[in-house]
Each structure stands twice: as C-alpha cells, then as structure tokens.
Amino acid sequence: VKYELYYWPHIQGRGEFVRLALEEGAADYVDVARLPESEGGGRAAVARLLEDAADGRTPFAPPVLKAGTFLISQTANILQYLGPRLKLVPKDEATRLWAHGLQLTLTDLVVEAHDTHHPIAKSLYYEDQKPEALRRAADFRALRLPKFLGYFERVLAGNPGGDRHLVGKSLTYIDLSMFQVIAGLSYAFPRAMEAMSRKHPKLAVLHRRVQERPRIAAYLASSRRIPFNDRGVFRHYPELDEA
Ligand SMILES: N[C@@H](CCC(=O)N[C@@H](CS)C(=O)NCC(=O)O)C(=O)O
C-alpha cells in the first residue's frame, strides 16, 4: 500500500477532502481507522499516531497521511503533496501556489462553518452554546457564506482555463474540495444553500459535475463514504438554517 490515511472513522470531517483526492486519483490507499480494531484500525489507530513520536514530529490533529517515510499533517498540506502525484494539479509552481491558496481559503471557510455550531468552545456541547450559535449562524448565512461563495464563483468565472474548473484546464483537488464544501453546507444549511446555489450557478454546476465523475460517483455510492451526521464539521441543526 502506497498511502495510509489516518482520520476518525465515524465522520467525513476534514479527512473527506483527502479521501476524495485519493479516490479520484485511484490511489493505492488504506483508510486505516476504518479497518477493524483487530486489524489495527478504529479510533485507537488515530490516537496512537498522535502520541509523541520518537523523532519529535508528532502531528497536532488528524487528518494525517503516511506516505513512505513521510508523515504529513494539515489537510491543505496533504493535498499539496498528493496533487502532483495523483495528477490533480498542474505542475508549474505559480499554479500550484494559487491552488494551495484556494485550498487554504476553503480551510478557513470550513472553520467558520464549524464555528456556527461551536462558536464558544469545541469542548462544550452544542446545547451549551446555543444562543451564541444562533447569532453566529445568522451572521455566517447573511455575510460570510455569500462572501466566500461569491469569491469562489468569481474565481470560477475568471479562470483562464475556463469555468468548468477553479484552476487550470482540468480537474484539480480544489474542485474536489469545493464539491465537498458545497455538499457539506447543503447538508447543514439546506434552505440557505438553495438560495445560494441560485446566486452562484457556476459553483452549482461544478458541484454536480464532480458528483457525476465516475470514480467520485462510485465512491459516493459505496460504503467507504460515511454519511453526514451530527458529529462532523458540517451539522444539520434546523434552527441554525434560514427560517
Ligand atoms: N487545520 C487542520 C485542522 C485539523 C483539525 O481541526 N482536526 C480535527 C478533526 S477534523 C481535530 O481532531 N482537532 C483536534 C483539536 O483541534 O484539538 C486541517 O485542516 O487539517
């Protein structure tokens, strides 16, 4: 096996961005924590990886990708590594830096989506920060979501390689990540996102096209795709969506 992904086995979470790249790239990989515990899987596999490593290079948080002797953390960093190897980003440096910048912007959006249900503390239950979550989510829907999606719609419209992709002339890991963000936001905020996709038609088309790619469609239909649930980054609490 060429790649080992270490990520929580019960959620899509941030690991999903890596899973999608590995799937589209037809990579030889194992989603380690999804193996039975008797085969070294389960949450314990992730926990073990986050124990202090002998070489002092312990990752802070999953997802983590093991590739040969490399242990790579941070979603955008993992994708920057996998991109050229899975032919999911153009080779030239300028384009790769642009792509990485876009991925980091998606990372920021993911944090803000998370903070709608956990605006005060990760360590508290949603139920213990609900008034703050309601305020944060209202602001997210009214201002942040349109700002981020408007930005990505403009990037798509202005891509010199054409508006079928965010970067270059063919599919990149940025398109895959954008698909996942739209899928997650649509799960979390179905009503707000309905209006949003009407306002951002090019993103809506990109989302659909990625979903229909043969390898992605096969992956989404498989048991490897964990359903969205109320433990991941994207959670559906109806009261946080538009009235
Ligand atoms: N910026 C990192 C964030 C990683 C992250 O927050 N991982 C979550 C799971 S999705 C976690 O376990 N965090 C533990 C913590 O923040 O204490 C990335 O994009 O990979």
PDB file of C-alpha atoms and ligand atoms in Angstrom:
ATOM      1  CA  VAL A   1       0.000   0.000   0.000  1.00  0.00           C
ATOM      2  CA  LYS A   2       1.326   3.376  -1.015  1.00  0.00           C
ATOM      3  CA  TYR A   3      -0.702   5.701   1.225  1.00  0.00           C
ATOM      4  CA  GLU A   4      -2.189   5.336   4.689  1.00  0.00           C
ATOM      5  CA  LEU A   5      -4.821   7.839   5.750  1.00  0.00           C
ATOM      6  CA  TYR A   6      -5.329   8.373   9.457  1.00  0.00           C
ATOM      7  CA  TYR A   7      -8.619  10.003  10.222  1.00  0.00           C
ATOM      8  CA  TRP A   8     -11.606   9.474  12.525  1.00  0.00           C
ATOM      9  CA  PRO A   9     -13.597   6.510  11.235  1.00  0.00           C
ATOM     10  CA  HIS A  10     -17.094   7.796  12.070  1.00  0.00           C
ATOM     11  CA  ILE A  11     -17.168  11.145  10.265  1.00  0.00           C
ATOM     12  CA  GLN A  12     -16.401  12.710   6.907  1.00  0.00           C
ATOM     13  CA  GLY A  13     -14.822  15.706   8.619  1.00  0.00           C
ATOM     14  CA  ARG A  14     -11.629  17.129   7.210  1.00  0.00           C
ATOM     15  CA  GLY A  15     -10.462  13.668   6.255  1.00  0.00           C
ATOM     16  CA  GLU A  16     -13.041  13.671   3.480  1.00  0.00           C
ATOM     17  CA  PHE A  17     -11.053  16.176   1.432  1.00  0.00           C
ATOM     18  CA  VAL A  18      -8.182  13.716   1.405  1.00  0.00           C
ATOM     19  CA  ARG A  19     -10.422  10.716   0.756  1.00  0.00           C
ATOM     20  CA  LEU A  20     -11.905  12.411  -2.316  1.00  0.00           C
ATOM     21  CA  ALA A  21      -8.459  13.125  -3.772  1.00  0.00           C
ATOM     22  CA  LEU A  22      -7.304   9.556  -3.134  1.00  0.00           C
ATOM     23  CA  GLU A  23     -10.470   8.177  -4.735  1.00  0.00           C
ATOM     24  CA  GLU A  24     -10.404  10.401  -7.816  1.00  0.00           C
ATOM     25  CA  GLY A  25      -6.695   9.738  -8.205  1.00  0.00           C
ATOM     26  CA  ALA A  26      -7.335   5.966  -7.992  1.00  0.00           C
ATOM     27  CA  ALA A  27      -4.597   5.852  -5.361  1.00  0.00           C
ATOM     28  CA  ASP A  28      -3.480   2.714  -3.631  1.00  0.00           C
ATOM     29  CA  TYR A  29      -4.526   3.623  -0.065  1.00  0.00           C
ATOM     30  CA  VAL A  30      -5.922   2.358   3.193  1.00  0.00           C
ATOM     31  CA  ASP A  31      -8.241   4.359   5.427  1.00  0.00           C
ATOM     32  CA  VAL A  32      -6.540   2.865   8.463  1.00  0.00           C
ATOM     33  CA  ALA A  33      -9.014   3.727  11.225  1.00  0.00           C
ATOM     34  CA  ARG A  34     -11.861   2.187   9.228  1.00  0.00           C
ATOM     35  CA  LEU A  35     -10.232  -1.220   9.485  1.00  0.00           C
ATOM     36  CA  PRO A  36     -11.479  -3.403  12.345  1.00  0.00           C
ATOM     37  CA  GLU A  37      -9.616  -2.888  15.619  1.00  0.00           C
ATOM     38  CA  SER A  38      -8.324  -6.448  15.320  1.00  0.00           C
ATOM     39  CA  GLU A  39      -6.506  -5.284  12.186  1.00  0.00           C
ATOM     40  CA  GLY A  40      -5.061  -2.157  13.768  1.00  0.00           C
ATOM     41  CA  GLY A  41      -7.979   0.112  12.928  1.00  0.00           C
ATOM     42  CA  GLY A  42     -10.537   2.101  14.911  1.00  0.00           C
ATOM     43  CA  ARG A  43     -10.143   5.409  16.687  1.00  0.00           C
ATOM     44  CA  ALA A  44      -7.191   3.918  18.550  1.00  0.00           C
ATOM     45  CA  ALA A  45      -5.189   3.928  15.318  1.00  0.00           C
ATOM     46  CA  VAL A  46      -5.538   7.699  15.109  1.00  0.00           C
ATOM     47  CA  ALA A  47      -4.890   8.142  18.823  1.00  0.00           C
ATOM     48  CA  ARG A  48      -1.671   6.101  18.590  1.00  0.00           C
ATOM     49  CA  LEU A  49      -0.423   8.321  15.787  1.00  0.00           C
ATOM     50  CA  LEU A  50      -0.969  11.425  17.910  1.00  0.00           C
ATOM     51  CA  GLU A  51       1.161  10.077  20.749  1.00  0.00           C
ATOM     52  CA  ASP A  52       4.575  11.664  20.894  1.00  0.00           C
ATOM     53  CA  ALA A  53       6.673  10.287  18.057  1.00  0.00           C
ATOM     54  CA  ALA A  54      10.289   9.317  18.687  1.00  0.00           C
ATOM     55  CA  ASP A  55      11.527  11.756  16.055  1.00  0.00           C
ATOM     56  CA  GLY A  56       9.701  14.665  17.690  1.00  0.00           C
ATOM     57  CA  ARG A  57       7.461  15.220  14.683  1.00  0.00           C
ATOM     58  CA  THR A  58       4.080  14.385  16.143  1.00  0.00           C
ATOM     59  CA  PRO A  59       1.111  15.814  14.204  1.00  0.00           C
ATOM     60  CA  PHE A  60      -1.267  18.063  16.168  1.00  0.00           C
ATOM     61  CA  ALA A  61      -4.500  16.738  14.697  1.00  0.00           C
ATOM     62  CA  PRO A  62      -5.841  14.436  12.017  1.00  0.00           C
ATOM     63  CA  PRO A  63      -6.094  14.020   9.062  1.00  0.00           C
ATOM     64  CA  VAL A  64      -2.589  12.652   8.673  1.00  0.00           C
ATOM     65  CA  LEU A  65      -1.204  10.896   5.630  1.00  0.00           C
ATOM     66  CA  LYS A  66       1.556   8.335   5.808  1.00  0.00           C
ATOM     67  CA  ALA A  67       3.474   8.109   2.543  1.00  0.00           C
ATOM     68  CA  GLY A  68       6.633   6.036   2.736  1.00  0.00           C
ATOM     69  CA  THR A  69       8.704   7.643   5.494  1.00  0.00           C
ATOM     70  CA  PHE A  70       6.669  10.866   5.386  1.00  0.00           C
ATOM     71  CA  LEU A  71       4.024  11.679   7.962  1.00  0.00           C
ATOM     72  CA  ILE A  72       2.085  14.643   6.593  1.00  0.00           C
ATOM     73  CA  SER A  73      -0.483  16.636   8.561  1.00  0.00           C
ATOM     74  CA  GLN A  74      -2.862  19.512   7.765  1.00  0.00           C
ATOM     75  CA  THR A  75      -5.452  18.889   5.082  1.00  0.00           C
ATOM     76  CA  ALA A  76      -4.204  21.545   2.660  1.00  0.00           C
ATOM     77  CA  ASN A  77      -0.628  20.379   3.145  1.00  0.00           C
ATOM     78  CA  ILE A  78      -1.603  16.757   2.427  1.00  0.00           C
ATOM     79  CA  LEU A  79      -3.416  17.839  -0.729  1.00  0.00           C
ATOM     80  CA  GLN A  80      -0.463  19.936  -1.815  1.00  0.00           C
ATOM     81  CA  TYR A  81       1.647  16.778  -1.527  1.00  0.00           C
ATOM     82  CA  LEU A  82      -0.828  14.466  -3.249  1.00  0.00           C
ATOM     83  CA  GLY A  83      -1.845  16.897  -6.001  1.00  0.00           C
ATOM     84  CA  PRO A  84       1.050  16.398  -8.410  1.00  0.00           C
ATOM     85  CA  ARG A  85       1.374  12.696  -7.568  1.00  0.00           C
ATOM     86  CA  LEU A  86      -2.260  11.972  -8.389  1.00  0.00           C
ATOM     87  CA  LYS A  87      -2.310  14.383 -11.342  1.00  0.00           C
ATOM     88  CA  LEU A  88      -4.782  16.579  -9.541  1.00  0.00           C
ATOM     89  CA  VAL A  89      -2.970  19.888 -10.020  1.00  0.00           C
ATOM     90  CA  PRO A  90      -0.925  21.408 -12.852  1.00  0.00           C
ATOM     91  CA  LYS A  91       2.839  21.128 -12.467  1.00  0.00           C
ATOM     92  CA  ASP A  92       4.006  24.744 -12.638  1.00  0.00           C
ATOM     93  CA  GLU A  93       4.820  26.471  -9.376  1.00  0.00           C
ATOM     94  CA  ALA A  94       2.683  29.575  -9.910  1.00  0.00           C
ATOM     95  CA  THR A  95      -0.434  27.471 -10.453  1.00  0.00           C
ATOM     96  CA  ARG A  96       0.352  25.201  -7.527  1.00  0.00           C
ATOM     97  CA  LEU A  97       0.749  28.171  -5.198  1.00  0.00           C
ATOM     98  CA  TRP A  98      -2.533  29.632  -6.450  1.00  0.00           C
ATOM     99  CA  ALA A  99      -4.232  26.273  -5.911  1.00  0.00           C
ATOM    100  CA  HIS A 100      -2.797  25.949  -2.404  1.00  0.00           C
ATOM    101  CA  GLY A 101      -4.014  29.458  -1.564  1.00  0.00           C
ATOM    102  CA  LEU A 102      -7.523  28.499  -2.679  1.00  0.00           C
ATOM    103  CA  GLN A 103      -7.388  25.327  -0.596  1.00  0.00           C
ATOM    104  CA  LEU A 104      -6.353  27.353   2.467  1.00  0.00           C
ATOM    105  CA  THR A 105      -9.282  29.696   1.828  1.00  0.00           C
ATOM    106  CA  LEU A 106     -11.574  26.651   1.808  1.00  0.00           C
ATOM    107  CA  THR A 107      -9.921  25.598   5.080  1.00  0.00           C
ATOM    108  CA  ASP A 108     -10.907  28.973   6.548  1.00  0.00           C
ATOM    109  CA  LEU A 109     -14.470  28.520   5.326  1.00  0.00           C
ATOM    110  CA  VAL A 110     -14.606  25.077   6.937  1.00  0.00           C
ATOM    111  CA  VAL A 111     -13.528  26.568  10.273  1.00  0.00           C
ATOM    112  CA  GLU A 112     -16.253  29.195  10.049  1.00  0.00           C
ATOM    113  CA  ALA A 113     -18.853  26.558   9.162  1.00  0.00           C
ATOM    114  CA  HIS A 114     -17.729  24.571  12.215  1.00  0.00           C
ATOM    115  CA  ASP A 115     -17.933  27.649  14.410  1.00  0.00           C
ATOM    116  CA  THR A 116     -21.614  28.143  13.616  1.00  0.00           C
ATOM    117  CA  HIS A 117     -22.404  25.189  15.891  1.00  0.00           C
ATOM    118  CA  HIS A 118     -19.418  25.638  18.217  1.00  0.00           C
ATOM    119  CA  PRO A 119     -18.888  29.412  18.455  1.00  0.00           C
ATOM    120  CA  ILE A 120     -17.632  29.403  22.057  1.00  0.00           C
ATOM    121  CA  ALA A 121     -15.690  26.177  22.598  1.00  0.00           C
ATOM    122  CA  LYS A 122     -15.023  22.818  20.993  1.00  0.00           C
ATOM    123  CA  SER A 123     -15.049  21.337  24.492  1.00  0.00           C
ATOM    124  CA  LEU A 124     -18.689  22.341  25.149  1.00  0.00           C
ATOM    125  CA  TYR A 125     -21.771  20.639  23.761  1.00  0.00           C
ATOM    126  CA  TYR A 126     -23.742  22.475  21.096  1.00  0.00           C
ATOM    127  CA  GLU A 127     -26.649  22.633  23.559  1.00  0.00           C
ATOM    128  CA  ASP A 128     -24.419  24.610  25.940  1.00  0.00           C
ATOM    129  CA  GLN A 129     -23.649  27.319  23.388  1.00  0.00           C
ATOM    130  CA  LYS A 130     -26.922  27.533  21.532  1.00  0.00           C
ATOM    131  CA  PRO A 131     -27.750  31.262  21.863  1.00  0.00           C
ATOM    132  CA  GLU A 132     -24.261  32.096  20.598  1.00  0.00           C
ATOM    133  CA  ALA A 133     -24.597  29.512  17.827  1.00  0.00           C
ATOM    134  CA  LEU A 134     -27.841  31.114  16.667  1.00  0.00           C
ATOM    135  CA  ARG A 135     -26.167  34.531  16.438  1.00  0.00           C
ATOM    136  CA  ARG A 136     -23.051  33.169  14.800  1.00  0.00           C
ATOM    137  CA  ALA A 137     -25.023  31.146  12.256  1.00  0.00           C
ATOM    138  CA  ALA A 138     -27.188  34.155  11.337  1.00  0.00           C
ATOM    139  CA  ASP A 139     -24.064  36.177  10.603  1.00  0.00           C
ATOM    140  CA  PHE A 140     -22.494  33.273   8.739  1.00  0.00           C
ATOM    141  CA  ARG A 141     -25.533  32.905   6.489  1.00  0.00           C
ATOM    142  CA  ALA A 142     -26.012  36.626   5.936  1.00  0.00           C
ATOM    143  CA  LEU A 143     -22.417  37.726   5.415  1.00  0.00           C
ATOM    144  CA  ARG A 144     -19.722  35.091   5.453  1.00  0.00           C
ATOM    145  CA  LEU A 145     -21.320  32.445   3.261  1.00  0.00           C
ATOM    146  CA  PRO A 146     -22.147  34.928   0.460  1.00  0.00           C
ATOM    147  CA  LYS A 147     -18.672  36.439   0.732  1.00  0.00           C
ATOM    148  CA  PHE A 148     -16.886  33.095   0.409  1.00  0.00           C
ATOM    149  CA  LEU A 149     -19.196  31.640  -2.240  1.00  0.00           C
ATOM    150  CA  GLY A 150     -19.220  34.904  -4.196  1.00  0.00           C
ATOM    151  CA  TYR A 151     -15.447  34.799  -4.191  1.00  0.00           C
ATOM    152  CA  PHE A 152     -15.266  31.222  -5.482  1.00  0.00           C
ATOM    153  CA  GLU A 153     -17.930  31.932  -8.105  1.00  0.00           C
ATOM    154  CA  ARG A 154     -15.752  34.812  -9.375  1.00  0.00           C
ATOM    155  CA  VAL A 155     -12.654  32.600  -9.358  1.00  0.00           C
ATOM    156  CA  LEU A 156     -14.531  30.036 -11.421  1.00  0.00           C
ATOM    157  CA  ALA A 157     -15.860  32.654 -13.851  1.00  0.00           C
ATOM    158  CA  GLY A 158     -12.420  34.220 -14.211  1.00  0.00           C
ATOM    159  CA  ASN A 159     -10.335  31.055 -14.517  1.00  0.00           C
ATOM    160  CA  PRO A 160      -8.232  31.474 -17.677  1.00  0.00           C
ATOM    161  CA  GLY A 161      -8.543  27.705 -18.193  1.00  0.00           C
ATOM    162  CA  GLY A 162     -12.339  28.003 -18.394  1.00  0.00           C
ATOM    163  CA  ASP A 163     -15.241  27.972 -15.932  1.00  0.00           C
ATOM    164  CA  ARG A 164     -15.527  24.201 -15.743  1.00  0.00           C
ATOM    165  CA  HIS A 165     -12.725  24.223 -13.178  1.00  0.00           C
ATOM    166  CA  LEU A 166     -11.446  26.527 -10.455  1.00  0.00           C
ATOM    167  CA  VAL A 167      -7.828  26.101 -11.529  1.00  0.00           C
ATOM    168  CA  GLY A 168      -6.358  25.276 -14.917  1.00  0.00           C
ATOM    169  CA  LYS A 169      -7.998  23.320 -17.693  1.00  0.00           C
ATOM    170  CA  SER A 170      -8.811  20.074 -15.967  1.00  0.00           C
ATOM    171  CA  LEU A 171      -9.973  18.732 -12.640  1.00  0.00           C
ATOM    172  CA  THR A 172      -7.850  19.576  -9.587  1.00  0.00           C
ATOM    173  CA  TYR A 173      -8.098  18.749  -5.915  1.00  0.00           C
ATOM    174  CA  ILE A 174      -9.544  22.262  -5.463  1.00  0.00           C
ATOM    175  CA  ASP A 175     -12.608  21.257  -7.489  1.00  0.00           C
ATOM    176  CA  LEU A 176     -12.972  18.141  -5.333  1.00  0.00           C
ATOM    177  CA  SER A 177     -12.709  20.189  -2.139  1.00  0.00           C
ATOM    178  CA  MET A 178     -15.183  22.781  -3.430  1.00  0.00           C
ATOM    179  CA  PHE A 179     -17.591  19.930  -4.163  1.00  0.00           C
ATOM    180  CA  GLN A 180     -17.214  18.671  -0.606  1.00  0.00           C
ATOM    181  CA  VAL A 181     -17.716  22.124   0.921  1.00  0.00           C
ATOM    182  CA  ILE A 182     -20.910  22.666  -1.091  1.00  0.00           C
ATOM    183  CA  ALA A 183     -22.135  19.171  -0.192  1.00  0.00           C
ATOM    184  CA  GLY A 184     -21.439  19.835   3.493  1.00  0.00           C
ATOM    185  CA  LEU A 185     -23.006  23.284   3.519  1.00  0.00           C
ATOM    186  CA  SER A 186     -26.068  21.935   1.682  1.00  0.00           C
ATOM    187  CA  TYR A 187     -26.444  19.277   4.350  1.00  0.00           C
ATOM    188  CA  ALA A 188     -26.022  21.780   7.171  1.00  0.00           C
ATOM    189  CA  PHE A 189     -27.993  24.683   5.736  1.00  0.00           C
ATOM    190  CA  PRO A 190     -30.365  23.265   3.099  1.00  0.00           C
ATOM    191  CA  ARG A 191     -32.598  26.341   2.986  1.00  0.00           C
ATOM    192  CA  ALA A 192     -29.830  28.925   2.895  1.00  0.00           C
ATOM    193  CA  MET A 193     -27.934  26.908   0.309  1.00  0.00           C
ATOM    194  CA  GLU A 194     -30.904  26.658  -2.013  1.00  0.00           C
ATOM    195  CA  ALA A 195     -30.859  30.425  -2.429  1.00  0.00           C
ATOM    196  CA  MET A 196     -27.072  30.383  -2.537  1.00  0.00           C
ATOM    197  CA  SER A 197     -26.868  27.947  -5.432  1.00  0.00           C
ATOM    198  CA  ARG A 198     -29.296  30.057  -7.445  1.00  0.00           C
ATOM    199  CA  LYS A 199     -26.980  33.036  -6.889  1.00  0.00           C
ATOM    200  CA  HIS A 200     -23.872  31.012  -7.730  1.00  0.00           C
ATOM    201  CA  PRO A 201     -24.871  28.939 -10.748  1.00  0.00           C
ATOM    202  CA  LYS A 202     -21.326  28.105 -11.837  1.00  0.00           C
ATOM    203  CA  LEU A 203     -20.492  26.616  -8.446  1.00  0.00           C
ATOM    204  CA  ALA A 204     -23.713  24.613  -8.576  1.00  0.00           C
ATOM    205  CA  VAL A 205     -22.695  23.177 -11.938  1.00  0.00           C
ATOM    206  CA  LEU A 206     -19.187  22.404 -10.678  1.00  0.00           C
ATOM    207  CA  HIS A 207     -20.675  20.568  -7.694  1.00  0.00           C
ATOM    208  CA  ARG A 208     -22.890  18.470  -9.959  1.00  0.00           C
ATOM    209  CA  ARG A 209     -20.112  17.685 -12.422  1.00  0.00           C
ATOM    210  CA  VAL A 210     -17.761  16.499  -9.698  1.00  0.00           C
ATOM    211  CA  GLN A 211     -20.523  14.380  -8.186  1.00  0.00           C
ATOM    212  CA  GLU A 212     -21.079  12.718 -11.540  1.00  0.00           C
ATOM    213  CA  ARG A 213     -17.457  11.852 -12.246  1.00  0.00           C
ATOM    214  CA  PRO A 214     -17.314   8.052 -12.489  1.00  0.00           C
ATOM    215  CA  ARG A 215     -14.836   7.465  -9.659  1.00  0.00           C
ATOM    216  CA  ILE A 216     -16.480  10.008  -7.374  1.00  0.00           C
ATOM    217  CA  ALA A 217     -19.966   8.667  -8.118  1.00  0.00           C
ATOM    218  CA  ALA A 218     -18.759   5.130  -7.374  1.00  0.00           C
ATOM    219  CA  TYR A 219     -17.143   6.301  -4.156  1.00  0.00           C
ATOM    220  CA  LEU A 220     -20.244   8.239  -3.025  1.00  0.00           C
ATOM    221  CA  ALA A 221     -22.397   5.163  -3.627  1.00  0.00           C
ATOM    222  CA  SER A 222     -20.016   2.898  -1.723  1.00  0.00           C
ATOM    223  CA  SER A 223     -19.825   2.120   1.986  1.00  0.00           C
ATOM    224  CA  ARG A 224     -16.495   3.958   2.051  1.00  0.00           C
ATOM    225  CA  ARG A 225     -18.463   7.238   2.019  1.00  0.00           C
ATOM    226  CA  ILE A 226     -19.584   7.853   5.600  1.00  0.00           C
ATOM    227  CA  PRO A 227     -22.958   9.626   5.684  1.00  0.00           C
ATOM    228  CA  PHE A 228     -23.085  13.181   7.042  1.00  0.00           C
ATOM    229  CA  ASN A 229     -24.055  13.130  10.709  1.00  0.00           C
ATOM    230  CA  ASP A 230     -24.198  15.345  13.771  1.00  0.00           C
ATOM    231  CA  ARG A 231     -20.627  14.716  14.838  1.00  0.00           C
ATOM    232  CA  GLY A 232     -18.735  16.120  11.873  1.00  0.00           C
ATOM    233  CA  VAL A 233     -17.750  19.612  10.802  1.00  0.00           C
ATOM    234  CA  PHE A 234     -20.982  20.059   8.849  1.00  0.00           C
ATOM    235  CA  ARG A 235     -24.004  19.502  11.069  1.00  0.00           C
ATOM    236  CA  HIS A 236     -27.665  19.962  10.395  1.00  0.00           C
ATOM    237  CA  TYR A 237     -29.371  21.842  13.202  1.00  0.00           C
ATOM    238  CA  PRO A 238     -32.550  23.221  11.545  1.00  0.00           C
ATOM    239  CA  GLU A 239     -32.631  26.206  13.891  1.00  0.00           C
ATOM    240  CA  LEU A 240     -29.261  27.374  12.553  1.00  0.00           C
ATOM    241  CA  ASP A 241     -30.568  27.446   8.998  1.00  0.00           C
ATOM    242  CA  GLU A 242     -32.717  30.133   7.430  1.00  0.00           C
ATOM    243  CA  ALA A 243     -36.282  30.366   8.757  1.00  0.00           C
TER     244      ALA A 243
HETATM  245  N1  LIG B   1      -6.180  22.925  10.038  1.00  0.00           N
HETATM  246  C1  LIG B   1      -6.265  21.497  10.252  1.00  0.00           C
HETATM  247  C2  LIG B   1      -7.316  21.244  11.309  1.00  0.00           C
HETATM  248  C3  LIG B   1      -7.298  19.831  11.801  1.00  0.00           C
HETATM  249  C4  LIG B   1      -8.407  19.594  12.794  1.00  0.00           C
HETATM  250  O1  LIG B   1      -9.002  20.532  13.365  1.00  0.00           O
HETATM  251  N2  LIG B   1      -8.714  18.318  13.022  1.00  0.00           N
HETATM  252  C5  LIG B   1      -9.808  17.990  13.925  1.00  0.00           C
HETATM  253  C6  LIG B   1     -10.599  16.859  13.379  1.00  0.00           C
HETATM  254  S1  LIG B   1     -11.409  17.384  11.884  1.00  0.00           S
HETATM  255  C7  LIG B   1      -9.267  17.601  15.282  1.00  0.00           C
HETATM  256  O2  LIG B   1      -9.189  16.457  15.655  1.00  0.00           O
HETATM  257  N3  LIG B   1      -8.862  18.596  16.061  1.00  0.00           N
HETATM  258  C8  LIG B   1      -8.377  18.413  17.383  1.00  0.00           C
HETATM  259  C9  LIG B   1      -8.182  19.732  18.053  1.00  0.00           C
HETATM  260  O3  LIG B   1      -8.324  20.779  17.408  1.00  0.00           O
HETATM  261  O4  LIG B   1      -7.892  19.731  19.266  1.00  0.00           O
HETATM  262  C10 LIG B   1      -6.582  20.799   8.930  1.00  0.00           C
HETATM  263  O5  LIG B   1      -7.151  21.455   8.039  1.00  0.00           O
HETATM  264  O6  LIG B   1      -6.239  19.616   8.755  1.00  0.00           O
END
